[in-house]
PDB file of C-alpha atoms in Angstrom:
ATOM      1  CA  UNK A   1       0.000   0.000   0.000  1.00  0.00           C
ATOM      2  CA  UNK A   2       2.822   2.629   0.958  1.00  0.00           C
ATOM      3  CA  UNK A   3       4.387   1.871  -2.225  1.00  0.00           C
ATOM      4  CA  UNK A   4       0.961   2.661  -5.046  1.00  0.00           C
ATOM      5  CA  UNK A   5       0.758   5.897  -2.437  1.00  0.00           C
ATOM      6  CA  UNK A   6       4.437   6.597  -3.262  1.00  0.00           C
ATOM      7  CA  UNK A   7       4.025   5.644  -6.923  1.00  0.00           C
ATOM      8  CA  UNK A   8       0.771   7.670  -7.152  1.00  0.00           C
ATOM      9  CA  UNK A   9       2.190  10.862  -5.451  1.00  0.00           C
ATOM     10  CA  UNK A  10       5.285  10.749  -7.974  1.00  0.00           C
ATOM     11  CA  UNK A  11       2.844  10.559 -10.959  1.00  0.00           C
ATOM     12  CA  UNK A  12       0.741  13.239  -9.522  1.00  0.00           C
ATOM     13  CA  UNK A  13       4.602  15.862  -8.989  1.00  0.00           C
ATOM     14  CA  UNK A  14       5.157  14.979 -12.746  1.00  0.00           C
ATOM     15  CA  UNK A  15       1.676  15.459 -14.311  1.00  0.00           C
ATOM     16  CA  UNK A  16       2.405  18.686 -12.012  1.00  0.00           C
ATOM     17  CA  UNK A  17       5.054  19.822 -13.816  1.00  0.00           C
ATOM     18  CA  UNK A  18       3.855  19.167 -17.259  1.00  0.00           C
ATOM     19  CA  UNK A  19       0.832  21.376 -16.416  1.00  0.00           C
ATOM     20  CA  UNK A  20       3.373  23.943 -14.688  1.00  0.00           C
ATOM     21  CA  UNK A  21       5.573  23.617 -18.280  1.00  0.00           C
ATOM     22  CA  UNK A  22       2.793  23.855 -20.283  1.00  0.00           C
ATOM     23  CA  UNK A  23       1.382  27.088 -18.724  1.00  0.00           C
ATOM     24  CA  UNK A  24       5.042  28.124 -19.181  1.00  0.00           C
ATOM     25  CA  UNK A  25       5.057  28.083 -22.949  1.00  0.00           C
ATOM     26  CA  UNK A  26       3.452  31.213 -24.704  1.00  0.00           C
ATOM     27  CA  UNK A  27       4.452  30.205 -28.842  1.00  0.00           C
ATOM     28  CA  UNK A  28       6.277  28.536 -30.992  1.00  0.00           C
ATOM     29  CA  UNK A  29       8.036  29.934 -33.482  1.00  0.00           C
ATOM     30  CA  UNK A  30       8.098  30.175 -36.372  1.00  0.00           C
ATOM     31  CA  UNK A  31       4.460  30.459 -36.842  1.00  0.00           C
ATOM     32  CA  UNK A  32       4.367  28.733 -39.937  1.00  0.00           C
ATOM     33  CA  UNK A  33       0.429  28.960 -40.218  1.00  0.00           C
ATOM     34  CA  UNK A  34       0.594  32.631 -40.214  1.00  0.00           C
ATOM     35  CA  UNK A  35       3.528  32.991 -42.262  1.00  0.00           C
ATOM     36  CA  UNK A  36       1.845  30.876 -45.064  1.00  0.00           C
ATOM     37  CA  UNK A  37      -1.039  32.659 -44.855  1.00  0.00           C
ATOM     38  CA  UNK A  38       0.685  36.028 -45.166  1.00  0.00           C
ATOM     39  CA  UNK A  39       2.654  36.007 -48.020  1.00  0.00           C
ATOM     40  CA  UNK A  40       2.052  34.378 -51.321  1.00  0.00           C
ATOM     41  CA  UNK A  41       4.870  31.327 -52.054  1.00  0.00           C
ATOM     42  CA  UNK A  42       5.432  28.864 -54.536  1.00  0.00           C
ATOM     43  CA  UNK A  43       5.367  25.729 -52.431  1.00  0.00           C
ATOM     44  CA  UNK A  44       8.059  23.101 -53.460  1.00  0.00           C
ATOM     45  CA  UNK A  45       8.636  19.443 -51.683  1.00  0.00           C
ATOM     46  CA  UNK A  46      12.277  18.522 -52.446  1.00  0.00           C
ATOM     47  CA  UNK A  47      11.045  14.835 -52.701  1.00  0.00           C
ATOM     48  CA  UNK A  48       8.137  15.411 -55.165  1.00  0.00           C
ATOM     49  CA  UNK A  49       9.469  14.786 -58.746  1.00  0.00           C
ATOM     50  CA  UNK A  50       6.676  15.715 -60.040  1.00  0.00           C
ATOM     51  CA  UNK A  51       7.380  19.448 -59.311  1.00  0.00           C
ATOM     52  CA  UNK A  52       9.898  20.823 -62.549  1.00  0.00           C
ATOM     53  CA  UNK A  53      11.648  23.074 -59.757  1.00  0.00           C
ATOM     54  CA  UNK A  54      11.783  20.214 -57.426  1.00  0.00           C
ATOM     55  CA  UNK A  55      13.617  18.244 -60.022  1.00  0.00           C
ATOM     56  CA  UNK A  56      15.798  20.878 -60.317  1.00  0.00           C
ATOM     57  CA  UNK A  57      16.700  20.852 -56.616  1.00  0.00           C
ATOM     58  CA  UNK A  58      17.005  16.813 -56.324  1.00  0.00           C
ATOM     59  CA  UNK A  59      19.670  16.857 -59.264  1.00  0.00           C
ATOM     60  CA  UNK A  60      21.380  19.304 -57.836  1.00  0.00           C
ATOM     61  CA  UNK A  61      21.401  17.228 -54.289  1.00  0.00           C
ATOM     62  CA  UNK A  62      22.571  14.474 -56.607  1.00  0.00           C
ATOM     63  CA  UNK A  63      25.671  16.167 -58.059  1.00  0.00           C
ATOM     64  CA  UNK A  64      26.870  17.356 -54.459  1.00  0.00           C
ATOM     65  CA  UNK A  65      26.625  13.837 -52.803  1.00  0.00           C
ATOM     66  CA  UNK A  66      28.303  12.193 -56.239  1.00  0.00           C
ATOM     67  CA  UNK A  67      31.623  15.475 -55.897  1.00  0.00           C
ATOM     68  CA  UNK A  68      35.069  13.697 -55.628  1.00  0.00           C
ATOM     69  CA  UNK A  69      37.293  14.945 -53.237  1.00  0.00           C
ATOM     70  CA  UNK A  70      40.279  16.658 -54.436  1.00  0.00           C
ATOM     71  CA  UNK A  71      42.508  17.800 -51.148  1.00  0.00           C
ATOM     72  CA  UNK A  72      42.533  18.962 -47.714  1.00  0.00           C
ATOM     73  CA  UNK A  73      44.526  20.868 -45.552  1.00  0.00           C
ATOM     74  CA  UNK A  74      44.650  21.445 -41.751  1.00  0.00           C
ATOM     75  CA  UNK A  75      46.477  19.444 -38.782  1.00  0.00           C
ATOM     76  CA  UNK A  76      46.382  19.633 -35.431  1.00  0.00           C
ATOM     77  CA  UNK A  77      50.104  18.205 -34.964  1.00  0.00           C
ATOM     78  CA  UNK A  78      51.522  19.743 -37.907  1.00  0.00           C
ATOM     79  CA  UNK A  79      54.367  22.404 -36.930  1.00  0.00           C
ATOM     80  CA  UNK A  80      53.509  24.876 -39.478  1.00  0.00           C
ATOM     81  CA  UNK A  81      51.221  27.263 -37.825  1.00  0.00           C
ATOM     82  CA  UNK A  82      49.439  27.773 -41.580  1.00  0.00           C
ATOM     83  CA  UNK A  83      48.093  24.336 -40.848  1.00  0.00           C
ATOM     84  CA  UNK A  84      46.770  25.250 -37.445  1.00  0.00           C
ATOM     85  CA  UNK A  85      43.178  26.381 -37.991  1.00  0.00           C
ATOM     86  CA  UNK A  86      40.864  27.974 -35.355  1.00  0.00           C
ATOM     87  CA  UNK A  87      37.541  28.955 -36.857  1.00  0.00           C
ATOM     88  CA  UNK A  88      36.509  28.786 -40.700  1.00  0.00           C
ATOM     89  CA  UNK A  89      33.650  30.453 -40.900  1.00  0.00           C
ATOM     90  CA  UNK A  90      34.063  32.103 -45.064  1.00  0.00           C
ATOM     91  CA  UNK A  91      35.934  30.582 -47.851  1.00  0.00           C
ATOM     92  CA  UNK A  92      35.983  32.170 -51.196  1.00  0.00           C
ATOM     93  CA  UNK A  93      38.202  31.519 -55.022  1.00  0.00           C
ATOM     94  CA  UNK A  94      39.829  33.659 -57.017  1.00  0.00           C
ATOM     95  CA  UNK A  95      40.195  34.106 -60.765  1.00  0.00           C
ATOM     96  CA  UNK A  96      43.112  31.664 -60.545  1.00  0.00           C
ATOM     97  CA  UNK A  97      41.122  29.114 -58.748  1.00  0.00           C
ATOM     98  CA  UNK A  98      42.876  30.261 -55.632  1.00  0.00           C
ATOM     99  CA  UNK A  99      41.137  29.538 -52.109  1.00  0.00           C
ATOM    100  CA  UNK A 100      40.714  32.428 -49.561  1.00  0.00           C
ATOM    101  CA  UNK A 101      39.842  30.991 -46.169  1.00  0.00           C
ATOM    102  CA  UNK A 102      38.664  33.555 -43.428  1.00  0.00           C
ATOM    103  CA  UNK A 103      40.367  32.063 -39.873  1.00  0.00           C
ATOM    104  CA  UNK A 104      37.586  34.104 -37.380  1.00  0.00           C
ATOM    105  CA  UNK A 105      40.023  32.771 -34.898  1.00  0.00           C
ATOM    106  CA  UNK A 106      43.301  33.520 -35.974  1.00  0.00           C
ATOM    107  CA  UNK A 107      42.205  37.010 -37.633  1.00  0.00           C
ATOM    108  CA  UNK A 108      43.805  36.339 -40.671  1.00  0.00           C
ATOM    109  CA  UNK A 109      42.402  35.012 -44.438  1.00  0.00           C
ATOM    110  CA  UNK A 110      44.902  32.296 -45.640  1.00  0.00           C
ATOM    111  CA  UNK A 111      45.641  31.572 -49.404  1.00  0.00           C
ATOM    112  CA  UNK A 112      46.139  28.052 -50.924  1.00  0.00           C
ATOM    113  CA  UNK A 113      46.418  27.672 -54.581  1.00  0.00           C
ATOM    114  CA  UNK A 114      44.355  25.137 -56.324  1.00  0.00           C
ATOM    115  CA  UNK A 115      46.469  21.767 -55.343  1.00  0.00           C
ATOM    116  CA  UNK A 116      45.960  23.364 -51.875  1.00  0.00           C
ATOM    117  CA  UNK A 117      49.499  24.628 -51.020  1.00  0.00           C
ATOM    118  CA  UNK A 118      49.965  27.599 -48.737  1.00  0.00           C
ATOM    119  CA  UNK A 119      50.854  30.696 -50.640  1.00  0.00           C
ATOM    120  CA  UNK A 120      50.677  33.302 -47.714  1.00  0.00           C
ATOM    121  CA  UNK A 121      48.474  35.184 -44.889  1.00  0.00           C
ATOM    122  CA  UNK A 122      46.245  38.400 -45.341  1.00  0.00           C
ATOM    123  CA  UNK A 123      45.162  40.407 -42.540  1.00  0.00           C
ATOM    124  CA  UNK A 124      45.808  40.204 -38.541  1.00  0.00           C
ATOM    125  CA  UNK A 125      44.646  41.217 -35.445  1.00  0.00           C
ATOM    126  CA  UNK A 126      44.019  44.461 -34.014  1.00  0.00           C
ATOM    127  CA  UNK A 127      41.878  47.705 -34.685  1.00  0.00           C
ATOM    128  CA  UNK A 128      44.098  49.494 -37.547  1.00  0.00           C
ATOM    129  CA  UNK A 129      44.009  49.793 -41.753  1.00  0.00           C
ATOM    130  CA  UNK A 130      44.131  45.803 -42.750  1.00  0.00           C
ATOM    131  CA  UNK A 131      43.512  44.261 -39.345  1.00  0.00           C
ATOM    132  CA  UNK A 132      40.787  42.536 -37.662  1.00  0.00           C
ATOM    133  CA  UNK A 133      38.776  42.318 -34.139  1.00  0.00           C
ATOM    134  CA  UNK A 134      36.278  39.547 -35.796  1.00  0.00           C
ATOM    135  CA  UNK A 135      36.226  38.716 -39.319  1.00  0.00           C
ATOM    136  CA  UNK A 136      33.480  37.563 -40.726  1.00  0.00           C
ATOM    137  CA  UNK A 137      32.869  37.168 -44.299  1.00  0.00           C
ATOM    138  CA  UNK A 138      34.787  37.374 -47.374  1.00  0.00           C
ATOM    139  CA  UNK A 139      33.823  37.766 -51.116  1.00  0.00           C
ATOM    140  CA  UNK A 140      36.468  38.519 -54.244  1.00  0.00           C
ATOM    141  CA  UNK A 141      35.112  40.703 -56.756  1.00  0.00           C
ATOM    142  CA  UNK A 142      36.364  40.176 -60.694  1.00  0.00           C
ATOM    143  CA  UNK A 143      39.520  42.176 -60.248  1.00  0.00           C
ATOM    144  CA  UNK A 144      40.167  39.899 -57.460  1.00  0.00           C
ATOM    145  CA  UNK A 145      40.123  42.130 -55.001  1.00  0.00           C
ATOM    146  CA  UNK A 146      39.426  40.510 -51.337  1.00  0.00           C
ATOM    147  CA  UNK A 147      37.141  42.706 -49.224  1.00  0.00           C
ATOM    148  CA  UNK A 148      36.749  41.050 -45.810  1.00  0.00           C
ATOM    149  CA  UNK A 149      33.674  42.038 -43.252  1.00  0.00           C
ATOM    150  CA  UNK A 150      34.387  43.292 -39.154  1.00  0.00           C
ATOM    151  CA  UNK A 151      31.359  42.301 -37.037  1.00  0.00           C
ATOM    152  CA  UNK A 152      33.093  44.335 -34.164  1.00  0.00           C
ATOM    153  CA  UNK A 153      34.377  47.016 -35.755  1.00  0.00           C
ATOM    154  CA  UNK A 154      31.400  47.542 -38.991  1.00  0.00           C
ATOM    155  CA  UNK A 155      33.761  47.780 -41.353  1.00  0.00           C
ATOM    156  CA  UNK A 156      35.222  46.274 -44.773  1.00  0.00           C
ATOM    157  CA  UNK A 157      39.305  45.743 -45.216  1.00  0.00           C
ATOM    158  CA  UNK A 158      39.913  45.645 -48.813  1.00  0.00           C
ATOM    159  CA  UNK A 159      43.014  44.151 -50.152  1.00  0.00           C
ATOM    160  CA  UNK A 160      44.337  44.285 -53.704  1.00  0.00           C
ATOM    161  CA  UNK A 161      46.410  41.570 -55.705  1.00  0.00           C
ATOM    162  CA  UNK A 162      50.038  43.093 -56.202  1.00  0.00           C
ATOM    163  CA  UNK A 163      52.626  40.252 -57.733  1.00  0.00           C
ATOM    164  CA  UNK A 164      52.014  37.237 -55.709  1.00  0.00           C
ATOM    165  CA  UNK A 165      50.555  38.784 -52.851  1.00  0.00           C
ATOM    166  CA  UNK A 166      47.738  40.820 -51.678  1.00  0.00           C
ATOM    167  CA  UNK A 167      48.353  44.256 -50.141  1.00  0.00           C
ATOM    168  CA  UNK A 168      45.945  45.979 -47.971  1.00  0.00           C
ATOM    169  CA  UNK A 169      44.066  49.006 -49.880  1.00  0.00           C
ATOM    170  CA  UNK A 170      41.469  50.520 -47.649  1.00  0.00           C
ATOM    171  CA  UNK A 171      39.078  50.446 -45.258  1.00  0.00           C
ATOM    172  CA  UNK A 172      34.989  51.202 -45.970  1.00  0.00           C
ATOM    173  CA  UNK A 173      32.645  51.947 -43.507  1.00  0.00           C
ATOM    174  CA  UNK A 174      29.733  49.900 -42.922  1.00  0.00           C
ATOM    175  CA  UNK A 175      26.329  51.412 -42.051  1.00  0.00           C
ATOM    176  CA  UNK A 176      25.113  48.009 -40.901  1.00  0.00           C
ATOM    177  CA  UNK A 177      27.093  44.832 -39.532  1.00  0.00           C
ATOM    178  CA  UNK A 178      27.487  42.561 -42.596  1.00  0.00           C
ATOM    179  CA  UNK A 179      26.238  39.727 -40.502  1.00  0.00           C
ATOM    180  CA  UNK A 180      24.628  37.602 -42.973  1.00  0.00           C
ATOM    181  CA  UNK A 181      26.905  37.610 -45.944  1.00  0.00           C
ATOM    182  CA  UNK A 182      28.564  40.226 -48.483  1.00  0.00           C
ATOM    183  CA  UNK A 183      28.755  39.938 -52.380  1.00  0.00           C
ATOM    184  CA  UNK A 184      30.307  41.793 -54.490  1.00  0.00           C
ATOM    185  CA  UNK A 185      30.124  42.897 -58.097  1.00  0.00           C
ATOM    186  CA  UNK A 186      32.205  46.051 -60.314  1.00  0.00           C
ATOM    187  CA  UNK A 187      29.806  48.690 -58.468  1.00  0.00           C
ATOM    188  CA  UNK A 188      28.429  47.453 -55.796  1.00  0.00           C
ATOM    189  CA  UNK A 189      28.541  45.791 -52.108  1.00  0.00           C
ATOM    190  CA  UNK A 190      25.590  43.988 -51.077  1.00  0.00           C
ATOM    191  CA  UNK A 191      25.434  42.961 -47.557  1.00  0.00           C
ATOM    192  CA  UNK A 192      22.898  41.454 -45.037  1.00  0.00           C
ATOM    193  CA  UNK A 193      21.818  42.160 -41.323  1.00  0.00           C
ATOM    194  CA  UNK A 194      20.369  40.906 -38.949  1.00  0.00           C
ATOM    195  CA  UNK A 195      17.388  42.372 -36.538  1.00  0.00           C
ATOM    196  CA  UNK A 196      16.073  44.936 -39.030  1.00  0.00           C
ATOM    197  CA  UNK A 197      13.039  43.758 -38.212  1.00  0.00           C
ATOM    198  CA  UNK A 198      11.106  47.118 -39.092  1.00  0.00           C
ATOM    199  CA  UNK A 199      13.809  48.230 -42.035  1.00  0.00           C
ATOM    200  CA  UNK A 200      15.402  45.973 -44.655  1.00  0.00           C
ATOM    201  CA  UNK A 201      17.765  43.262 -44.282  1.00  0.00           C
ATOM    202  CA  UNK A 202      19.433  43.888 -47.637  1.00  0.00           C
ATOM    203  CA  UNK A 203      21.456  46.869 -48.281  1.00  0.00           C
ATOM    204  CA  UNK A 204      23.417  47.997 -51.337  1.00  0.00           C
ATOM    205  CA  UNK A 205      26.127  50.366 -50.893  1.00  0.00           C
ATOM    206  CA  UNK A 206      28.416  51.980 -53.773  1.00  0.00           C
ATOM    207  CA  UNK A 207      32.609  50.938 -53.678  1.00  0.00           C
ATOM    208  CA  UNK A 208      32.736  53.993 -50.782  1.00  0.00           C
ATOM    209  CA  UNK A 209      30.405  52.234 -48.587  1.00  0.00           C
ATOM    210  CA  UNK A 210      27.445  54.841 -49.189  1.00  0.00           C
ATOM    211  CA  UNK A 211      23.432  53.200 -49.268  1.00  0.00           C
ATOM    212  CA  UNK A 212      22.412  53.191 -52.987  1.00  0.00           C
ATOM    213  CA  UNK A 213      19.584  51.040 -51.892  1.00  0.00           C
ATOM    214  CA  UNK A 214      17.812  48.638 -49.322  1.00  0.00           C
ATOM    215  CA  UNK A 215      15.275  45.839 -49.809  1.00  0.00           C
ATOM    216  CA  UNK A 216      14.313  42.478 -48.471  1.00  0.00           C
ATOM    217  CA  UNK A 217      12.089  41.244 -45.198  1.00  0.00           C
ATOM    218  CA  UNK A 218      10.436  38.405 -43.742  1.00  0.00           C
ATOM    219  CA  UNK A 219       6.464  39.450 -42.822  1.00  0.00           C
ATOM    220  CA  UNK A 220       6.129  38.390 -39.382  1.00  0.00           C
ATOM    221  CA  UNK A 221       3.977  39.503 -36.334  1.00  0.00           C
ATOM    222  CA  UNK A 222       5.641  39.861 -32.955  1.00  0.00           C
ATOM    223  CA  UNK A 223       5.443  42.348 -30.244  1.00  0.00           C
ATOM    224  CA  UNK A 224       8.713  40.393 -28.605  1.00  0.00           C
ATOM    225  CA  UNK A 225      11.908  42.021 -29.699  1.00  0.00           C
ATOM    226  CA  UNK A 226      14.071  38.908 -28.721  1.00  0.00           C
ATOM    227  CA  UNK A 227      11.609  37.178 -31.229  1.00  0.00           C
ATOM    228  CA  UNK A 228      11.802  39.525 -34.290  1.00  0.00           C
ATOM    229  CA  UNK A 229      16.078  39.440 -33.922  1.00  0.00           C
ATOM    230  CA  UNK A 230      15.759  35.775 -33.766  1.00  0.00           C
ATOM    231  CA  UNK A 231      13.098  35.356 -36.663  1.00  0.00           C
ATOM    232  CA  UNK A 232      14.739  38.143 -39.054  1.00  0.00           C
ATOM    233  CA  UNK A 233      18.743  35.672 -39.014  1.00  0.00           C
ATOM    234  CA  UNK A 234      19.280  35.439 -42.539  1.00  0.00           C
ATOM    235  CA  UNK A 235      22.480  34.526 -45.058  1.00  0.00           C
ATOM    236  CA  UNK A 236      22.430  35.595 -48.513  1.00  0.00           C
ATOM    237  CA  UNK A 237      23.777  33.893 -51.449  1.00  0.00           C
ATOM    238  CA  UNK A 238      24.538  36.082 -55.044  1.00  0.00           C
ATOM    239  CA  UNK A 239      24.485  35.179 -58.510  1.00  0.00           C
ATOM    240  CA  UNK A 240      25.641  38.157 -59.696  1.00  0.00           C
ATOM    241  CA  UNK A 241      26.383  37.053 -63.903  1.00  0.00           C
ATOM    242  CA  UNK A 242      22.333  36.269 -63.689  1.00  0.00           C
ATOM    243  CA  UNK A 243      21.844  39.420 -61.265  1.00  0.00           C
ATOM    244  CA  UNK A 244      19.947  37.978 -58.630  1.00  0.00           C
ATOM    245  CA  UNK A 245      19.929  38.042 -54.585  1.00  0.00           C
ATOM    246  CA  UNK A 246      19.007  34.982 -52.409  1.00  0.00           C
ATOM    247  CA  UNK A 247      17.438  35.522 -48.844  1.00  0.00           C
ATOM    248  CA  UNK A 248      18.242  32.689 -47.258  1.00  0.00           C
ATOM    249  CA  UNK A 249      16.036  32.565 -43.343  1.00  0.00           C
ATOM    250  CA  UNK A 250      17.690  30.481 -41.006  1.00  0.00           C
ATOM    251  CA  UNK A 251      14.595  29.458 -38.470  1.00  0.00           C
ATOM    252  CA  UNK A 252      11.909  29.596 -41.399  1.00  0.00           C
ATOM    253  CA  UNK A 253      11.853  27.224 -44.841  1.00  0.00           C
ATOM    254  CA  UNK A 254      11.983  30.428 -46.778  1.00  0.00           C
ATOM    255  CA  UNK A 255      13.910  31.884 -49.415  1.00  0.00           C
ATOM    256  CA  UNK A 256      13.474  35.154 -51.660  1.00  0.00           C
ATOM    257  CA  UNK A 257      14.881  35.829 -55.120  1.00  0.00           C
ATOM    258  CA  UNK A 258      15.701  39.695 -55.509  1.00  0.00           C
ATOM    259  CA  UNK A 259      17.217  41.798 -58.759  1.00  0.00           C
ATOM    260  CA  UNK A 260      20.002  43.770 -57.975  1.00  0.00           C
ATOM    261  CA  UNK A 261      17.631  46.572 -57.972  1.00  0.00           C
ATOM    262  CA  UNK A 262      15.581  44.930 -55.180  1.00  0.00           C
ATOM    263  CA  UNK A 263      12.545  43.346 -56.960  1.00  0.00           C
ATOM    264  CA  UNK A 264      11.208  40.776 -55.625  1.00  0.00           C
ATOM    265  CA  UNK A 265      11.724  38.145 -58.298  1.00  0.00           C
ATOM    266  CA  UNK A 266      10.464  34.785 -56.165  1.00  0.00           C
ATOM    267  CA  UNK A 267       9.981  33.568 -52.806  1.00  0.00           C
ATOM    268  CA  UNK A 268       9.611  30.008 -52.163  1.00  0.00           C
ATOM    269  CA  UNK A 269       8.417  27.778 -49.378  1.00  0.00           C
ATOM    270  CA  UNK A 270      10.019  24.347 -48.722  1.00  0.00           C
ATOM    271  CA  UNK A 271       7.621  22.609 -47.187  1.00  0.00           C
ATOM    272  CA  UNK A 272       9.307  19.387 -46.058  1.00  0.00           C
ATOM    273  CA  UNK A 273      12.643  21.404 -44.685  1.00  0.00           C
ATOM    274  CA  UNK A 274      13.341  20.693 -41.192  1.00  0.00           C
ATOM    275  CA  UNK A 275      14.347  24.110 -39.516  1.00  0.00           C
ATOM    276  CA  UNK A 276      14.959  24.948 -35.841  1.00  0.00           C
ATOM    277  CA  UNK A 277      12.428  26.817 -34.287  1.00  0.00           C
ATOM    278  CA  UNK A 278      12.087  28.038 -30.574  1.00  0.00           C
ATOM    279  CA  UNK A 279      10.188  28.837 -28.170  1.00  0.00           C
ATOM    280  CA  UNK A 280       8.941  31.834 -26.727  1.00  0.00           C
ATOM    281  CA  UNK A 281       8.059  32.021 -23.003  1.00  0.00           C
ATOM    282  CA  UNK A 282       6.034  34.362 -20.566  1.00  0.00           C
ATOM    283  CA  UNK A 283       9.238  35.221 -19.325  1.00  0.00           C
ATOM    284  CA  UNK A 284      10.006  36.915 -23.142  1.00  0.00           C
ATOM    285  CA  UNK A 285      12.577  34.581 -23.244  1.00  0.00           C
ATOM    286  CA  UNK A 286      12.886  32.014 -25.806  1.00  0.00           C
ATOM    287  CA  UNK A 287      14.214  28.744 -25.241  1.00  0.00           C
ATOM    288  CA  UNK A 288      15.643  26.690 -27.693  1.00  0.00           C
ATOM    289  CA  UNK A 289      15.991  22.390 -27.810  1.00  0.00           C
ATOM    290  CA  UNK A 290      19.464  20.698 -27.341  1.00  0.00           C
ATOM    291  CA  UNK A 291      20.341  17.055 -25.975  1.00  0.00           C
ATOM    292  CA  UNK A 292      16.307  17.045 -24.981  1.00  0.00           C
ATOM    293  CA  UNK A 293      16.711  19.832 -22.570  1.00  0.00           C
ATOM    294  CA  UNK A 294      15.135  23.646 -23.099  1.00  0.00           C
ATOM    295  CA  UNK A 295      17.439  26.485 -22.743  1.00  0.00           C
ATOM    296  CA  UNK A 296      16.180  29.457 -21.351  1.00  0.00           C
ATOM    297  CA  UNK A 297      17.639  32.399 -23.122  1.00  0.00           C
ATOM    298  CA  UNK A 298      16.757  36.094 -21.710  1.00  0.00           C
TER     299      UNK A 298
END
């Protein structure tokens, strides 16, 4: 008998808490009802072949599981400290098939030519002309000149190709942190940023650094400012020969196809692409899933 009342009184503390957790939660996000019902998408399932677009995507799926591997560098023994990476967040190529890869670690971009030897370093740490606090993204326009994003310091080093190396050029201004991304084309910088929630997350500056234009959003309703900077992370992704922008969200299945001008050329839903949500609590906190547990983040 004293153990059912024990059993029963440990059944009734956890149905407890379930209630108590329950009462806790206020929304999930992202609200994919309302977003579907607020904006107008073409709906593609990656699986369905029946879809011309979602053939398109599949084969293109295909051709990156079927890529050979060509080289690799990187050691954590090796005593050349060129081999000795910390954090590769941005990689980028050159007209001579070079590969730029932006250390956020180190502060520095290191070269490799295409058989993946180590040509030299660009960039280091500190707060002057061609130095770094916390690189972030790279792109290489068709001069092949390397312009390299600051989060910290909301700025762009550029460095130009002299001989066989690159030497630092200048240093443009940002009026945004380039936080989701930077391409660049022969008159123009296009960079994204996060928690515009009530501006654009696209802006288009000239070679200077000055706004020649901003577009690009995600429609969605919260009064909870943690919410909109968590709902409005983004990446974009430039085809700049074809002249298009890709929004890329990174807690909806969205993306949106914009001209260089800013036209909205496309926006697509994915419906069967798993994304991490959160959730919001009464708290306005929002707590997101890892290992099973929720992580309450003010």
């Amino acid at each position: 008998m004293k153990k059912y009342f024990i059993l029963l009184l440990v059944l009734f503390i956890l149905s407890c808490q379930q209630e108590k957790k329950k009462a806790e939660v206020y929304k999930q996000h992202p609200d994919l009802s309302w977003l579907t019902s607020r904006d107008r998408f073409d709906r593609i399932r990656l699986r369905n072949q029946t879809d011309r677009r979602s053939v398109r995507l599949t084969r293109f799926a295909e051709r990156l599981r079927s890529m050979q591997f060509q080289w690799r560098v990187g050691s954590m023994r090796s005593v050349h400290s060129w081999e000795l990476f910390g954090r590769v967040i941005s990689v980028s190529q050159n007209q001579k098939g070079h590969i730029f890869a932006l250390d956020n670690q180190y502060t520095e971009v290191r070269v490799f030519d295409e058989k993946g030897r180590f040509l030299f370093a660009i960039g280091e740490k500190g707060e002057g002309p061609g130095s770094f606090m916390y690189p972030e993204w790279i792109a290489i326009d068709q001069w092949d000149t390397v312009y390299v994003t600051d989060r910290v310091q909301r700025k762009i080093e550029v460095f130009a190709p002299k001989g066989n190396a690159y030497v630092y050029e200048r240093t443009i201004l940002l009026p945004q942190i380039a936080s989701g991304g930077i391409c660049v084309d022969s008159s123009s910088i296009f960079i994204s940023t996060n928690n515009m929630y009530n501006d654009s997350l696209i802006y288009r500056l000239d070679k200077n650094g000055n706004v020649i234009g901003k577009f690009g959003n995600i429609s969605y309703r919260s009064e909870n400012p943690v919410v909109r900077s968590y709902i409005t992370r983004n990446y974009i992704s430039c085809n700049l020969e074809n002249e298009v922008i890709v929004l890329i969200f990174r807690y909806a299945p969205i993306f949106k196809v914009y001209s260089r001008e800013g036209k909205l050329l496309w926006q697509v839903w994915i419906d069967d692409l798993n994304v991490s949500g959160f959730t919001e609590f009464k708290t306005g906190g929002v707590g997101f899933s890892r290992d099973k547990q929720e992580i309450n983040l003010v």
